[in-house]
Coordinates of C-alpha atoms in Angstrom, one line a residue:
X207 CA -24.2 12.8 -2.7
X208 CA -22.5 10.5 -4.2
X209 CA -22.7 7.3 -5.9
X210 CA -23.5 4.5 -3.4
X211 CA -20.3 1.8 -3.2
X212 CA -19.6 -1.6 -3.4
X213 CA -23.1 -3.1 -4.5
X214 CA -21.9 -5.5 -7.0
X215 CA -24.6 -8.6 -7.4
X216 CA -23.3 -12.2 -8.2
X217 CA -26.0 -12.6 -11.0
X218 CA -25.1 -9.4 -13.1
X219 CA -28.3 -10.1 -15.5
X220 CA -28.8 -6.3 -16.5
X221 CA -25.7 -4.2 -17.0
X222 CA -28.4 -1.1 -17.1
X223 CA -27.4 1.6 -14.4
X224 CA -29.8 2.1 -11.1
X225 CA -31.8 4.9 -11.1
X226 CA -31.2 8.4 -10.2
X227 CA -33.1 10.7 -8.3
X228 CA -33.0 14.4 -7.5
X229 CA -32.1 14.9 -3.5
X230 CA -34.8 15.3 -0.7
X231 CA -34.1 18.4 2.1
X232 CA -33.9 18.2 4.8
X233 CA -36.5 20.1 6.1
X234 CA -38.8 18.5 8.8
X235 CA -42.1 19.9 6.7
X236 CA -41.0 18.3 3.7
X237 CA -40.4 14.6 5.8
X238 CA -43.5 15.3 7.2
X239 CA -45.6 15.2 3.9
X240 CA -43.5 12.8 2.7
X241 CA -43.5 10.3 5.8
X242 CA -47.6 11.2 6.6
X243 CA -48.7 10.3 2.3
X244 CA -46.8 6.8 3.6
X245 CA -48.5 6.1 6.3
X246 CA -46.4 7.9 9.5
X247 CA -49.1 8.5 12.2
X248 CA -49.8 11.8 13.1
X249 CA -48.6 11.2 16.8
X250 CA -45.5 11.8 15.7
X251 CA -43.5 14.6 13.4
X252 CA -40.1 15.0 12.4
X253 CA -38.6 18.3 13.9
X254 CA -35.7 20.3 13.4
X255 CA -32.6 19.3 15.4
X256 CA -31.4 23.4 16.1
X257 CA -27.9 22.3 17.1
X258 CA -26.1 19.3 19.4
X259 CA -25.0 21.0 22.3
X260 CA -27.4 20.4 25.2
X261 CA -30.2 23.6 25.6
X262 CA -30.6 23.2 22.0
X263 CA -31.2 19.5 22.3
X264 CA -34.0 20.4 25.2
X265 CA -36.1 21.6 22.6
X266 CA -36.7 18.7 20.4
X267 CA -40.3 16.9 21.2
X268 CA -39.8 14.3 23.7
X269 CA -40.1 10.5 22.8
X270 CA -37.6 11.2 19.9
X271 CA -37.5 7.2 18.1
X272 CA -35.1 8.2 15.2
X273 CA -33.1 11.0 14.5
X274 CA -32.1 11.9 10.3
X275 CA -28.4 13.4 10.2
X276 CA -27.5 15.4 6.7
X277 CA -23.7 15.3 6.6
X278 CA -21.0 16.6 4.1
X279 CA -19.0 14.5 2.3
X280 CA -15.4 14.4 2.8
X281 CA -11.8 12.8 2.0
X282 CA -11.6 12.3 5.7
X283 CA -14.9 10.8 6.3
X284 CA -14.9 8.5 2.8
X285 CA -10.8 7.5 4.6
X286 CA -12.8 6.7 8.5
X287 CA -16.0 4.8 6.0
X288 CA -12.9 2.9 4.1
X289 CA -10.9 2.0 7.3
X290 CA -14.0 1.0 9.2
X291 CA -15.2 -1.6 6.9
X292 CA -12.0 -2.8 6.8
X293 CA -11.6 -2.9 10.4
X294 CA -15.4 -4.7 11.2
X295 CA -14.1 -7.1 8.2
X296 CA -10.8 -7.8 10.0
X297 CA -12.4 -8.3 13.2
X298 CA -10.6 -5.3 14.6
X299 CA -14.5 -3.4 15.6
X300 CA -17.1 -5.6 17.5
X301 CA -20.4 -4.6 15.4
X302 CA -23.3 -7.2 16.3
X303 CA -26.5 -6.4 14.4
X304 CA -29.7 -7.2 15.8
X305 CA -32.0 -9.3 13.1
X306 CA -35.0 -6.8 15.1
X307 CA -32.7 -4.5 12.5
X308 CA -34.2 -3.9 9.7
X309 CA -31.9 -2.2 7.5
X310 CA -31.6 -1.4 3.7
X311 CA -28.6 -0.5 1.2
X312 CA -28.8 2.0 -1.1
X313 CA -28.2 1.9 -5.1
X314 CA -30.6 4.6 -6.1
X315 CA -29.0 7.5 -6.5
X316 CA -29.6 10.5 -4.1
X317 CA -31.8 8.3 -2.4
X318 CA -30.4 8.7 0.6
X319 CA -33.0 11.0 2.0
X320 CA -35.7 8.3 1.3
X321 CA -34.1 5.8 2.7
X322 CA -32.6 7.3 6.2
X323 CA -36.2 8.3 6.6
X324 CA -37.5 4.3 5.6
X325 CA -34.8 3.3 8.3
X326 CA -36.0 5.6 10.8
X327 CA -40.2 4.5 10.2
X328 CA -39.1 0.7 9.8
X329 CA -37.3 0.2 13.5
X330 CA -40.2 2.2 14.7
X331 CA -43.1 0.5 13.0
X332 CA -44.6 -1.0 15.7
X333 CA -44.8 2.2 17.1
X334 CA -45.7 4.9 14.8
X335 CA -47.7 4.3 12.0
X336 CA -51.5 4.8 11.8
X337 CA -53.3 2.1 13.5
X338 CA -54.7 -0.2 11.2
X339 CA -56.8 -4.1 11.3
X340 CA -54.6 -7.2 10.5
X341 CA -57.8 -8.5 8.2
X342 CA -57.5 -4.8 6.3
X343 CA -57.1 -5.8 2.5
X344 CA -53.3 -5.5 1.6
X345 CA -54.4 -2.8 -0.5
X346 CA -56.2 -0.3 2.0
X347 CA -52.4 -1.1 4.4
X348 CA -50.2 1.9 5.0
X349 CA -47.8 2.0 2.3
X350 CA -44.6 1.5 4.7
X351 CA -46.7 -1.5 6.0
X352 CA -46.9 -2.9 2.3
X353 CA -43.5 -2.0 2.5
X354 CA -42.5 -3.7 5.4
X355 CA -44.7 -7.1 4.3
X356 CA -43.1 -7.2 0.4
X357 CA -39.5 -6.3 1.7
X358 CA -39.2 -8.3 5.5
X359 CA -37.1 -11.3 4.0
X360 CA -35.5 -10.0 1.7
X361 CA -31.9 -9.0 2.4
X362 CA -30.5 -5.9 2.4
X363 CA -29.3 -5.9 -1.0
X364 CA -32.8 -7.2 -2.6
X365 CA -34.0 -4.1 -1.1
X366 CA -32.0 -1.7 -2.8
X367 CA -33.2 -3.6 -6.2
X368 CA -36.3 -3.6 -4.8
X369 CA -36.7 0.3 -4.1
X370 CA -34.7 0.8 -7.7
X371 CA -37.8 -0.6 -9.6
X372 CA -41.1 1.3 -7.1
X373 CA -42.4 3.0 -8.8
X374 CA -44.8 4.1 -6.5
X375 CA -41.8 4.8 -4.0
X376 CA -40.6 7.2 -6.8
X377 CA -43.3 9.1 -7.4
X378 CA -43.5 9.9 -3.6
X379 CA -40.2 10.9 -4.1
X380 CA -40.1 13.1 -6.7
X381 CA -43.9 14.8 -4.4
X382 CA -41.4 15.4 -1.2
X383 CA -38.7 16.9 -3.8
X384 CA -40.9 19.3 -5.7
X385 CA -42.5 20.6 -2.1
X386 CA -39.0 21.9 -1.4
X387 CA -38.0 25.2 0.3
X388 CA -34.6 25.6 -2.2
X389 CA -34.4 25.2 -6.1
X390 CA -34.4 21.5 -7.2
X391 CA -31.1 20.9 -8.5
X392 CA -30.4 19.6 -11.8
X393 CA -29.8 14.9 -11.7
X394 CA -26.6 15.2 -13.1
X395 CA -26.0 18.1 -10.0
X396 CA -22.7 16.4 -8.0
X397 CA -23.9 16.5 -4.3
X398 CA -21.3 15.8 -1.6
X399 CA -23.6 15.6 1.2
X400 CA -25.4 12.1 2.7
X401 CA -28.2 11.3 4.6
X402 CA -28.3 8.7 7.3
X403 CA -30.4 7.4 10.4
X404 CA -29.8 6.7 13.9
X405 CA -32.2 4.4 15.9
X406 CA -32.7 2.5 18.8
X407 CA -33.3 -1.6 18.9
X408 CA -33.2 -4.0 21.6
X409 CA -31.3 -1.3 23.3
X410 CA -28.6 -0.8 21.4
X411 CA -27.8 2.3 19.1
X412 CA -27.6 2.1 15.4
X413 CA -26.1 3.7 12.3
X414 CA -27.9 3.0 9.3
X415 CA -26.3 3.9 6.6
X416 CA -27.2 2.1 3.1
X417 CA -23.8 3.6 1.5
X418 CA -22.7 0.3 4.2
X419 CA -22.1 -2.7 4.3
X420 CA -24.7 -3.7 7.4
X421 CA -25.8 -1.4 10.6
X422 CA -23.1 0.0 13.0
X423 CA -23.7 -1.3 15.8
X424 CA -23.0 1.8 18.8
X425 CA -23.8 0.4 21.2
X426 CA -25.3 -0.3 24.3
X427 CA -28.5 3.0 25.3
X428 CA -31.7 3.3 27.6
X429 CA -34.6 4.4 26.3
X430 CA -35.1 7.3 26.2
X431 CA -31.7 8.4 25.5
X432 CA -31.5 8.1 22.2
X433 CA -31.0 11.8 21.0
X434 CA -27.9 12.7 23.1
X435 CA -26.3 9.5 22.6
X436 CA -26.5 10.2 18.9
X437 CA -24.7 13.0 19.4
X438 CA -22.4 12.0 21.6
X439 CA -21.4 9.2 20.3
X440 CA -22.2 9.5 16.2
X441 CA -22.8 13.0 15.4
X442 CA -19.6 15.0 16.7
X443 CA -17.1 12.2 14.3
X444 CA -19.1 13.5 11.4
X445 CA -18.6 17.0 12.9
X446 CA -14.7 15.9 13.4
X447 CA -14.5 14.6 10.1
X448 CA -16.6 17.6 8.0
X449 CA -13.2 19.4 7.5
X450 CA -14.6 22.3 8.7
X451 CA -17.8 22.5 7.1
X452 CA -20.8 24.1 8.1
X453 CA -23.0 21.7 5.6
X454 CA -24.9 19.7 8.3
X455 CA -28.6 18.9 9.1
X456 CA -30.3 17.1 10.9
X457 CA -34.2 16.5 12.1
X458 CA -35.8 14.1 14.8
X459 CA -38.7 11.4 14.8
X460 CA -40.6 12.6 18.3
X461 CA -44.1 13.1 19.1
X462 CA -45.3 15.6 17.3
X463 CA -45.1 19.4 19.3
X464 CA -48.3 20.9 18.2
X465 CA -50.7 17.8 19.7
X466 CA -49.7 18.8 22.8

């Protein structure tokens, strides 16, 4: 995964580079263990998306609340990202983002899988977290709830800084990395893959990528149409910019099919 870009801060108090973690695997079992440990309700689960045509999308369990996409970084995708940012900055592309969208930037190297999971959960926190009493003491709340409470009033950059210093989250991430099926790469390995999340918030489809300046609005969608519209409006574009690479992976956060 390329180093997160454009994260210069005004203070520059410290010249210490942000930490670098080992990459998370695009694997529902890994994402589920990680998410359940942090407070995802077992009524929901991450499931594989085996392909992007209608027949394969129909295999995804119902009530899809988020999609995380792992895609290859290419010259074409980097060029598109730069052009998109410029178009938003100069007003060529409208990008109105609801204040209810939870967005955080990414400064920790290789943390994009964790950031993708957090974007998915934080933007569905009203529905997908374990039930808890509002009166519960802070230390008894699940991690996702505690994280939201601590960071809800922060800017996206401040949330990124919070993740840099959160040793609990780093520990959860490391446990998830070691639970994967593939060989864990070295910290110095060049990773040309990146995770993003796609969510519905206030009736609109948003792309959440910690390398960008903000959430990206992809227009109005009907409730329940997140999966299909994510493919049509966003994922197909990433595939066109992949220069023939087949290194894609996608998981859906949806109802837990084992409970059916």
